[in-house]
Every structure is written in C-alpha cells, then in structure tokens.
CSV table of C-alpha atoms in Angstrom, one decimal:
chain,number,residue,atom,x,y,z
A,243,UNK,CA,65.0,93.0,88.5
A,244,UNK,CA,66.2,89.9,86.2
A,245,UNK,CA,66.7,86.7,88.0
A,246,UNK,CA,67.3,83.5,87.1
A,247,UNK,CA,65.6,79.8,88.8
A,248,UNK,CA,66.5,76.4,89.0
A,249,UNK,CA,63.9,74.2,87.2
A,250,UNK,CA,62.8,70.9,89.7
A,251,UNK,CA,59.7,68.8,88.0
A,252,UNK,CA,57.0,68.7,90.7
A,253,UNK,CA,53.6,66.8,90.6
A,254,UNK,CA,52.9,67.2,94.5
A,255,UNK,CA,53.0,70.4,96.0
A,256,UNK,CA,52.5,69.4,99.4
A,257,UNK,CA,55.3,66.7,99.4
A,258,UNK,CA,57.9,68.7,98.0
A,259,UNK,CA,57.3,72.0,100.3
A,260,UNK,CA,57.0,69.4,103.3
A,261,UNK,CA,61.1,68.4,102.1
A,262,UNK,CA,62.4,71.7,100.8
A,263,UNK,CA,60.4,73.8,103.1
A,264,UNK,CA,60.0,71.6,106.6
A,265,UNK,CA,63.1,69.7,106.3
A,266,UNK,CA,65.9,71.7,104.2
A,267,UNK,CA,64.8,75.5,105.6
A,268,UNK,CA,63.9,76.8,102.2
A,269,UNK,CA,61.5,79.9,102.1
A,270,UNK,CA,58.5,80.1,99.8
A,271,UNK,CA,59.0,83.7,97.6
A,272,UNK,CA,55.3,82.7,95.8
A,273,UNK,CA,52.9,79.9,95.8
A,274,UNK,CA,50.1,79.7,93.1
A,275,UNK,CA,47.2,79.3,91.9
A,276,UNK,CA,46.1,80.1,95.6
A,277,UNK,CA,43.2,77.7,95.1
A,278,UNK,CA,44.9,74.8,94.0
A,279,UNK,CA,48.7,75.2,94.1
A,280,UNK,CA,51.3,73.4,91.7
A,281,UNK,CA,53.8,76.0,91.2
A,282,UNK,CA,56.1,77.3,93.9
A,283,UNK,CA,59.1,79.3,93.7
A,284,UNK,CA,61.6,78.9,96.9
A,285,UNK,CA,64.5,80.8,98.1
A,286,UNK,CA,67.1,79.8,100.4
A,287,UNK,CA,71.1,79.5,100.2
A,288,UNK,CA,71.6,81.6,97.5
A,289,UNK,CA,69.5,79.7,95.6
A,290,UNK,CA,66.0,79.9,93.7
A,291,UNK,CA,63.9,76.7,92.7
A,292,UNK,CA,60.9,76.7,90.7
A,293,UNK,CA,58.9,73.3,91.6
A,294,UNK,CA,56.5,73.0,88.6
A,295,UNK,CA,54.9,70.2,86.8
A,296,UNK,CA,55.4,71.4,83.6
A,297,UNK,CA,59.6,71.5,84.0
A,298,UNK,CA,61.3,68.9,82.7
A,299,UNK,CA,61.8,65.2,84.3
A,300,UNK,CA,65.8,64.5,84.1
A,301,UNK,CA,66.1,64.5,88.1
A,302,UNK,CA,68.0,67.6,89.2
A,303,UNK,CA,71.0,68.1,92.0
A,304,UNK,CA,71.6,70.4,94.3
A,305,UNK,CA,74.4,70.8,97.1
A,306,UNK,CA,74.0,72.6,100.2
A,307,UNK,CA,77.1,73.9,101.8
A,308,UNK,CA,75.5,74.2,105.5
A,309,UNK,CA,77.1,75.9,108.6
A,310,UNK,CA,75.1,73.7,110.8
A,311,UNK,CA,74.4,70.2,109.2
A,312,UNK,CA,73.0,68.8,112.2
A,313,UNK,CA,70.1,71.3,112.0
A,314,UNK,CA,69.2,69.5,108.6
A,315,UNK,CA,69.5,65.6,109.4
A,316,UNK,CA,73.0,66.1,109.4
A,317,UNK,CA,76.0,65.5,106.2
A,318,UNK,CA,75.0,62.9,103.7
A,319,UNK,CA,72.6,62.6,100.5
A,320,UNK,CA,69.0,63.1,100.3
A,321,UNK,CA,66.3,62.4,97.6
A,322,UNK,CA,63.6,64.6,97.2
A,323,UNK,CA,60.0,62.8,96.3
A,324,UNK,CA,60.6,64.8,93.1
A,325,UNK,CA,63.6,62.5,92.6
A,326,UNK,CA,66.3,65.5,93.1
A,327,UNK,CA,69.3,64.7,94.6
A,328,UNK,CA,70.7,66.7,97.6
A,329,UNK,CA,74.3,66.4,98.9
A,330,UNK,CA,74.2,68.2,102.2
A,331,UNK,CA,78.0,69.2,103.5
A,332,UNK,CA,79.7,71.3,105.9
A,333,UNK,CA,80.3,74.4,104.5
A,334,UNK,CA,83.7,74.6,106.0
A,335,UNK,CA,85.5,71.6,104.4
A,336,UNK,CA,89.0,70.8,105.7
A,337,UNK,CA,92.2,71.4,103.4
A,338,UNK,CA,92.9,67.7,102.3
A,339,UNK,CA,96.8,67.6,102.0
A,340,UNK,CA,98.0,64.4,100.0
A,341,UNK,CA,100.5,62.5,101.9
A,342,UNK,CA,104.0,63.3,101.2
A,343,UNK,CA,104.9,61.4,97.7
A,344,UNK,CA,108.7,63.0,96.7
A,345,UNK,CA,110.3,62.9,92.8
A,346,UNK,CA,112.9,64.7,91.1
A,347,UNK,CA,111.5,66.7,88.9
A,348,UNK,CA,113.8,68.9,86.3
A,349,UNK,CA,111.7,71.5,83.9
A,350,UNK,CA,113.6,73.9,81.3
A,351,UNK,CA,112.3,76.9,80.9
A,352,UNK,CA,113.5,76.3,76.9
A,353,UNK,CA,111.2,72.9,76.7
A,354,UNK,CA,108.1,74.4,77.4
A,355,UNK,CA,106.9,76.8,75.4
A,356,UNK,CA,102.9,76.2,76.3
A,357,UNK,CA,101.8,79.0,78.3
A,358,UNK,CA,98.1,78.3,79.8
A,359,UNK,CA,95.5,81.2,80.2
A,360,UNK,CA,94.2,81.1,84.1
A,361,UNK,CA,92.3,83.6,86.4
A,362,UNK,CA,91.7,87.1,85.4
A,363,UNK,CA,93.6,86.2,82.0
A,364,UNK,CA,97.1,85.4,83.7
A,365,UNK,CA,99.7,82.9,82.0
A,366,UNK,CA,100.7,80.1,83.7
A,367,UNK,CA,103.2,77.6,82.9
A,368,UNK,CA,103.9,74.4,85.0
A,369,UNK,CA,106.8,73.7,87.3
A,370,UNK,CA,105.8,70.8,88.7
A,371,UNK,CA,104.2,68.6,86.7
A,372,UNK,CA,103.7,65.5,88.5
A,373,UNK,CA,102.5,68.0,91.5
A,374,UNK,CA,104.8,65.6,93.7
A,375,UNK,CA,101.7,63.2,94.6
A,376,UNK,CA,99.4,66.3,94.4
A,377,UNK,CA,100.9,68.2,97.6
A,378,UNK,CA,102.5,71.1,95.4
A,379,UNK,CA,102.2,73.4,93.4
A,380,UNK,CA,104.7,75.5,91.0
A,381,UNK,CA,103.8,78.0,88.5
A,382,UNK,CA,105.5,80.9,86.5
A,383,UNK,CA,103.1,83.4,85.7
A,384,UNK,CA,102.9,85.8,83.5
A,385,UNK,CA,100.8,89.2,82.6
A,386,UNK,CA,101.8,90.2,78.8
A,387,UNK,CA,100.4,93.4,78.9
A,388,UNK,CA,100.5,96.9,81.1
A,389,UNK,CA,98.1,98.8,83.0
A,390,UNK,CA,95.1,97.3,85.6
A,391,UNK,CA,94.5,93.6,86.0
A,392,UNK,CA,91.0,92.3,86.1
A,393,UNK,CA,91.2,90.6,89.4
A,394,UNK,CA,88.8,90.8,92.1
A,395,UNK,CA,88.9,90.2,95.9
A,396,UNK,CA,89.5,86.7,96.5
A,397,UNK,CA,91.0,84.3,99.0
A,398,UNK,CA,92.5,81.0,99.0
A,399,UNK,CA,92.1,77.6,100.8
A,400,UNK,CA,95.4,76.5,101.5
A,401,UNK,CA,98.5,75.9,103.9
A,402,UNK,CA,101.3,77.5,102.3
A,403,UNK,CA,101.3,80.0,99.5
A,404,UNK,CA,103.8,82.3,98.3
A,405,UNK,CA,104.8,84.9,95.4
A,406,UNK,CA,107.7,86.2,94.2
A,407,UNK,CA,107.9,88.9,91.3
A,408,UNK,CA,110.2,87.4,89.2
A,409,UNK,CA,110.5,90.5,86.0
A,410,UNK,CA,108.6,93.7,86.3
A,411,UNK,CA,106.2,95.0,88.9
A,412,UNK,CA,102.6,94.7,90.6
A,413,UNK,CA,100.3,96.8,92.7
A,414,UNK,CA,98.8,94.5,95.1
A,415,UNK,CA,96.6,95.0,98.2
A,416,UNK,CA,95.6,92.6,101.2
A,417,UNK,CA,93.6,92.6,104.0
A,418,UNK,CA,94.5,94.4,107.1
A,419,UNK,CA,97.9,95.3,105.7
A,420,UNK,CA,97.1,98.5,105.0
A,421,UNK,CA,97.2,100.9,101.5
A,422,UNK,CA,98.2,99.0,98.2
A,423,UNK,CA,102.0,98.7,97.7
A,424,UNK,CA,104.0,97.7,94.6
A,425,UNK,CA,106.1,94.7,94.5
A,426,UNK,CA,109.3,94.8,92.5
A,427,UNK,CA,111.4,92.2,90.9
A,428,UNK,CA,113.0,90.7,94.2
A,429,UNK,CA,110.2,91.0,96.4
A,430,UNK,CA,108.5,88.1,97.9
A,431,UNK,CA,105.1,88.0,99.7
A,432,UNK,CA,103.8,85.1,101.8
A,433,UNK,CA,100.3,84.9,101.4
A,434,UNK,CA,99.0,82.8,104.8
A,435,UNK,CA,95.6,81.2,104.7
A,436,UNK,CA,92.3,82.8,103.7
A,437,UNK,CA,93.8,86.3,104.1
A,438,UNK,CA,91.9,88.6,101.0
A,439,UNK,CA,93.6,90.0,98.7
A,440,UNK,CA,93.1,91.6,95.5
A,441,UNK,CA,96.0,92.6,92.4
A,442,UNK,CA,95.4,95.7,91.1
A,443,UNK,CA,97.7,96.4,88.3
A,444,UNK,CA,101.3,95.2,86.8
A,445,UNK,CA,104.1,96.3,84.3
A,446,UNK,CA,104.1,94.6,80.7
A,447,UNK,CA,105.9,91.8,81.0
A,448,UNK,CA,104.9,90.8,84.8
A,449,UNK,CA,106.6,87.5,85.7
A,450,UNK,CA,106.1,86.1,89.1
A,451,UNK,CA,106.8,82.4,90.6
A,452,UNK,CA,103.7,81.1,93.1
A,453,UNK,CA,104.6,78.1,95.3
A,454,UNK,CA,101.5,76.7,97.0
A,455,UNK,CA,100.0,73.1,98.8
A,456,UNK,CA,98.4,71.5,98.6
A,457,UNK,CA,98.6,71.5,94.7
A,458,UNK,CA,94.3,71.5,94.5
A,459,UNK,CA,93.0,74.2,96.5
A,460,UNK,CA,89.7,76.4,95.9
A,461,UNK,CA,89.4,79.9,95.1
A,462,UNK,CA,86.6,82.0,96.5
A,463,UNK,CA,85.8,85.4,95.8
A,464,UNK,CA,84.7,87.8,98.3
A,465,UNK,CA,82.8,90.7,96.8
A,466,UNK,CA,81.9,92.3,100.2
A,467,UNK,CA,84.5,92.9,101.9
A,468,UNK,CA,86.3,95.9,100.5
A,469,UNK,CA,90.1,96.6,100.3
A,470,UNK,CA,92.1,98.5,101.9
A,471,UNK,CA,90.1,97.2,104.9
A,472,UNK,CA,90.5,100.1,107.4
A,473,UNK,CA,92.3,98.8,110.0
A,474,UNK,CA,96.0,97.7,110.1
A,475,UNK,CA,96.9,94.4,111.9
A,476,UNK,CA,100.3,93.5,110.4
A,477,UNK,CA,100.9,91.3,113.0
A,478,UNK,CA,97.4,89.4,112.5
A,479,UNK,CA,97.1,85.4,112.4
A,480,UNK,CA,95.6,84.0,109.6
A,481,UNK,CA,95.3,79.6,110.5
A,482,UNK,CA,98.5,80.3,112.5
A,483,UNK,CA,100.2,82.4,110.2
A,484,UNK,CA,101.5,86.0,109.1
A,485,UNK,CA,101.6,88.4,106.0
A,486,UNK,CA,104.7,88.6,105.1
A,487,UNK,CA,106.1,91.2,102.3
A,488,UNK,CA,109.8,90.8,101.8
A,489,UNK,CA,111.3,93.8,100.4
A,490,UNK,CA,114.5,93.3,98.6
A,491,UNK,CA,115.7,96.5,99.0
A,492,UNK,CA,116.1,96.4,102.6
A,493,UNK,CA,117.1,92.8,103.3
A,494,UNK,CA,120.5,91.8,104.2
A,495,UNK,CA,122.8,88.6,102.8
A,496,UNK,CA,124.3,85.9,105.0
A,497,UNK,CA,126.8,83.3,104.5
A,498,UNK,CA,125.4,80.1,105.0
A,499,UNK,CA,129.0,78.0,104.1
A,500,UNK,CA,128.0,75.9,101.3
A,501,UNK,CA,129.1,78.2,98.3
A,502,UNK,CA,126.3,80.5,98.3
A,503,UNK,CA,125.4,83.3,100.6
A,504,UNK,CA,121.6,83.9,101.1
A,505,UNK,CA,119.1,86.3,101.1
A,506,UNK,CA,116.0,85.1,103.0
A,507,UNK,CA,112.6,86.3,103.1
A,508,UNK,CA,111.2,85.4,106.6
A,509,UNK,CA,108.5,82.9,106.5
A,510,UNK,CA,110.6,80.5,109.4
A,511,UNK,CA,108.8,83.2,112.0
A,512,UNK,CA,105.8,84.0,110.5
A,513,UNK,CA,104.7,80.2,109.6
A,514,UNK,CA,106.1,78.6,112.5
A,515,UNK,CA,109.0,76.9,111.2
A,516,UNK,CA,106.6,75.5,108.4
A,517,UNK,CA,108.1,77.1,105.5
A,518,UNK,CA,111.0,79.4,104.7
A,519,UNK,CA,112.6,80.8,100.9
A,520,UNK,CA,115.7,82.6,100.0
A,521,UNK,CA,117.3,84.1,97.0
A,522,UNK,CA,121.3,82.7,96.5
A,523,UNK,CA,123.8,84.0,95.1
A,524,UNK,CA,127.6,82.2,94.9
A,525,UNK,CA,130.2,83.3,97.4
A,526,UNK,CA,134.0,83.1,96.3
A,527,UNK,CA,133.7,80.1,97.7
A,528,UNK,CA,134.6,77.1,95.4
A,529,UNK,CA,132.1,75.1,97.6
A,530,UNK,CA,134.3,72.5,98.2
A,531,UNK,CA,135.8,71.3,101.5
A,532,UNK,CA,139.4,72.1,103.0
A,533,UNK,CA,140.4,69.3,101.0
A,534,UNK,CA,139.2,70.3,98.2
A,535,UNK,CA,136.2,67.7,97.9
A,536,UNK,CA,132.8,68.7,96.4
A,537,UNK,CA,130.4,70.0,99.3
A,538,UNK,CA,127.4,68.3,98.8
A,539,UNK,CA,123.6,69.4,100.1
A,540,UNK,CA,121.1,66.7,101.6
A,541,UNK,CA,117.6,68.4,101.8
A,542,UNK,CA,115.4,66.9,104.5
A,543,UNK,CA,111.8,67.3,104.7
A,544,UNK,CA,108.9,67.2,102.5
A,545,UNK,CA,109.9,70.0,99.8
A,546,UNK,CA,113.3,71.0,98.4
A,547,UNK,CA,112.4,73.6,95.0
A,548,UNK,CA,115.1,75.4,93.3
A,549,UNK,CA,115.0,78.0,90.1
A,550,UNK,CA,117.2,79.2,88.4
A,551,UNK,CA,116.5,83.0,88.4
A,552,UNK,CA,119.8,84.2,86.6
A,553,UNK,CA,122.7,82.6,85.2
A,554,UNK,CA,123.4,78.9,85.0
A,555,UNK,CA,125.6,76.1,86.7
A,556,UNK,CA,125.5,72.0,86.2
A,557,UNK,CA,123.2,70.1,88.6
A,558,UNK,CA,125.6,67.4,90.1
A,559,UNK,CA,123.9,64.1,91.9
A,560,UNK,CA,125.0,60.7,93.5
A,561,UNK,CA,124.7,58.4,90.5
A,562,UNK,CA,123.4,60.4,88.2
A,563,UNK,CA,124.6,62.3,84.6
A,564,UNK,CA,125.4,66.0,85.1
A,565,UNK,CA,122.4,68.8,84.1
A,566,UNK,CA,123.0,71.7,82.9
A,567,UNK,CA,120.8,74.4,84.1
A,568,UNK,CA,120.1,77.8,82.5
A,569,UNK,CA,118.0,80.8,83.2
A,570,UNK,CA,114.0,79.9,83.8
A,571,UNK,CA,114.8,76.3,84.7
A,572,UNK,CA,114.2,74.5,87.8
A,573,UNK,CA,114.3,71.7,89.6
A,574,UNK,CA,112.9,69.6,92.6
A,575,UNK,CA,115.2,67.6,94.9
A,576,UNK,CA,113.9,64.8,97.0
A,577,UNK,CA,114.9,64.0,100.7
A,578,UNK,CA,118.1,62.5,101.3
A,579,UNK,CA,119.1,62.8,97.6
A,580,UNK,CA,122.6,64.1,97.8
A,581,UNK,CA,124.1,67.1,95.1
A,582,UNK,CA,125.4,69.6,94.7
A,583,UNK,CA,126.3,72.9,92.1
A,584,UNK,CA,129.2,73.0,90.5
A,585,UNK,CA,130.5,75.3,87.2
A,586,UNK,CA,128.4,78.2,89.0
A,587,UNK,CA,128.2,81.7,86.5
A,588,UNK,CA,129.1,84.2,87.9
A,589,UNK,CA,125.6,85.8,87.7
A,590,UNK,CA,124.0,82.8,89.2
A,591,UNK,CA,120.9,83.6,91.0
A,592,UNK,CA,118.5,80.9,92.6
A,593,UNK,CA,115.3,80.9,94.7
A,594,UNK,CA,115.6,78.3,96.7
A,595,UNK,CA,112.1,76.8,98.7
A,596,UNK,CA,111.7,74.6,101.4
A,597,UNK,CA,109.7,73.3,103.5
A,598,UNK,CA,111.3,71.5,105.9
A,599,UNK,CA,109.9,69.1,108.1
A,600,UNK,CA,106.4,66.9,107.1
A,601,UNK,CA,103.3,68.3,108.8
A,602,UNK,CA,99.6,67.7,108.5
C-alpha cells in the first residue's frame, strides 16, 4: 500500500511523543531503532507524521479540526518542542455571514465574455461582483459539453442556496430524496444546508443560475455516504430547512398586480420565510396606476436579484438614466431604491430572488 507522511524535524524523541502522543492523541504506527529511538511515525486525524532528525528544519504546521477541543487544552495555537505550529479548532465552525452591505449592481451578459473554469470543470461567470459586502453570491454556469459530469458527492456550508436550469437539462441526485431526477430548463431546486448531493450528467450546452450566502462558503466532499441513500424523507430538515424541486411543468401563474404575473417556486415554506424566487412574465397590464402613473416596486430586505431570462425591457429608477436590459443580463436592487420596468417585450421573462427580511 503507497502512503504518503508529513516530514516534522525531531532531535528528542521523548519530548515530541510526550506532545503529539500524551497531549494531542496521536498514535504511534512504529517507533525505531528499539534500542535507541529517533524516528517515529504517528497516526491520528487523518494524518501521518514522520518525527525524524534527519527531515528538514523549516518549522512545519499542522491544523486539527477537533470535535472535542476541550479534550486537547482547548481552541488556540500550540508549539511543539520541534518548533511546529498547531492551530487546534472546532471542527464544526459556524457559517460567518457578513453583515448586510447593499449596492446596485447591473452586469450584461454582452460585457463579459470571461467564463472561469470551477469544480468538476464547470464554467462560471460572475453576477455579482462586489458580492454585496461578501453576503452573496451569483453565478451563471455552464457545462459545454454532453454526457456524465465528473462530480462527486459533496455538500455545502451555507444558509441559502439555490439552482435554476436556465438552457438544457441535468440528472441530479440528493440525499433522502429518493432516485436521480432530471431537471429541465424551468426547474428550480433549493438546495438547504449540508444536504448531499451529487450531479450526474447534463445536455451540451447546460446553463444554470446558483444564488447562494454567504458569498464564501466551503465545499466538502463526502465519499462515504452513497446516493440514492435508501430511504425517502422529502419532508426532512436540513438547519431548518427543506428540499425543494420546483417543477415547471406543474406549477401554476398568479397575478401579483404590478405588471407581471408570477410563477413561484416555494422556498417561503420550506425556509421559513427566509427566502422565496419566482419566474415573471408581463400581464396585459401596462403597470401603471388607474391614472395612468408608472407603478413603481420598493424591495425591502437584505436581497432583491433580477435576470433577465428572455426578452428585454428598460430598467427605470428615481434619479437615475434609463438601462436597457437584454437577454443574460441582470441586476441587483437595493432596499428602498424605487423602479420600475417599463418598454417590456413581449417575451420578457425574469427570475426574480429575494430574500426578504435581514437574519443572522
């Protein structure tokens, strides 16, 4: 079996099992020579260490993500008498959420052309660039080619995520939702905290949309546990909230009285008023008032997100020069900014995200 060890210059034995051993609840795998040892090889955490004279003398570092810190002298930073550094931590760090920090922000699809290569080779290109104070998240993504998609179980560290498939189609599974499904152009999942999931394969020309906060959040992977799982918990809570798979297909349109009518995916319920999305589309309505006045929105809350899915209309606010947006752009709208839509296509399409009201 091939395996691989950490290198950690030792010139006593005795001190540096008595810290790595005694203290930090390493294991010794071999000791030697028996008479006299100066070379030991430890295991513990995932890790191996090979404390040996003859390694070289730049102090290593090593981190230790513990369950129990208090069994180990507690969070903080250690030296070792070799001179390596330890940084003990909980393993279970808290999502840190940047405090609410709001900016319009207008991207055109037609302005940027730089596509980014991410996980399992997927294109990204940025929605929000200034990340709005580093609590969001936007990205189109792409997958140029057909067929299976070199991803891997994994789960995600965050407090609000969501996809929707934007062109084409993808085979997805997740955990406790039972067999893989495919997700078409219209569909929308919400993908609540932690929950594993895993994509499988995608049409050429996959394009889906990904809102998530905060805008910096870890990826893990999770090579045990295997998917499908073999039970089905649909209604399961993951840190307070549900999977969600809108199905466009099946959904219904309401008029919500502003000009648009509105398809929406859901995500009120299953995040606990956190969170909800919609797809628009323009009613006959003008969007004007009975006296023929402009209707104009106000979001409120932490997040207002808008993009323009089809078609294109001019982007009308208080003291400000018209926009004209096209297909692929989008725009953020801070609280209390006032606008509204006007010269709507006829083919106008939007997804529309918000998130509502400022939480922790």
């Amino acid at each position: 079996m091939t395996t691989a060890e950490a290198l950690i210059a030792c010139d006593d034995i005795n001190d540096a099992l008595a810290f790595y051993v005694d203290r930090l609840g390493f294991r010794v795998d071999s000791i030697f020579p028996a008479e006299s040892p100066t070379v030991a090889v430890l295991r513990g955490y995932g890790l191996r260490l090979r404390l040996d004279p003859e390694a070289p003398r730049s102090p290593a570092a090593l981190r230790i993500s513990a369950t129990d810190p208090d069994a180990m002298g507690g969070a903080g930073r250690l030296i070792a008498p070799d001179g390596t550094t330890v940084d003990i931590v909980a393993a279970d760090q808290p999502i840190v959420v940047p405090p609410v920090d709001q900016s319009f922000v207008l991207e055109r699809a037609a302005d940027d052309a730089n596509w980014t290569v991410g996980r399992a080779g997927m294109r990204y290109r940025d929605l929000i660039p200034d990340r709005q104070g580093g609590r969001f998240v936007g990205s189109h993504i792409m997958i140029p080619t057909a067929g299976p998609v070199p991803d891997y179980v994994h789960f995600h560290k965050i407090r609000f995520q969501m996809i929707y498939c934007y062109k084409g189609w993808t085979r997805l599974v997740y955990e406790d939702q039972g067999e893989p499904f495919i997700m078409n152009a219209g569909d929308c999942v919400l993908q609540p905290p932690r929950i594993r999931h895993r994509v499988l394969e995608s049409s050429a020309g996959l394009e889906v949309i990904e809102i998530g906060c905060p805008a910096l959040h870890e990826t893990f992977a999770d090579p045990d546990t295997i998917l499908p799982t073999s039970d089905l918990h649909p209604d399961r809570d993951f840190g307070g909230q549900r999977f969600v798979f809108h199905y466009a297909g099946a959904a219904t349109w309401t008029e919500s009285g502003d000009g648009f009518r509105r398809r929406r995916f859901g995500f009120t319920e299953a995040t606990d008023g956190l969170a909800e999305a919609s797809v628009l589309r323009p009613t006959n309505d003008s969007g004007t008032d009975e006296g023929g006045a402009l209707v104009l929105h106000r979001p409120d809350g932490e997040f207002y997100f808008v993009f323009v899915l089809t078609g294109s209309a001019t982007l009308r606010r208080d003291g400000q020069n018209d926009e004209a947006l096209s297909t692929g752009d989008n725009f953020v709208m801070p609280s209390q900014q006032r606008f509204t839509l006007v010269d709507r296509s006829a083919d106008l399409e939007l997804l529309e995200v918000v998130l509502p009201g400022v939480q922790a």
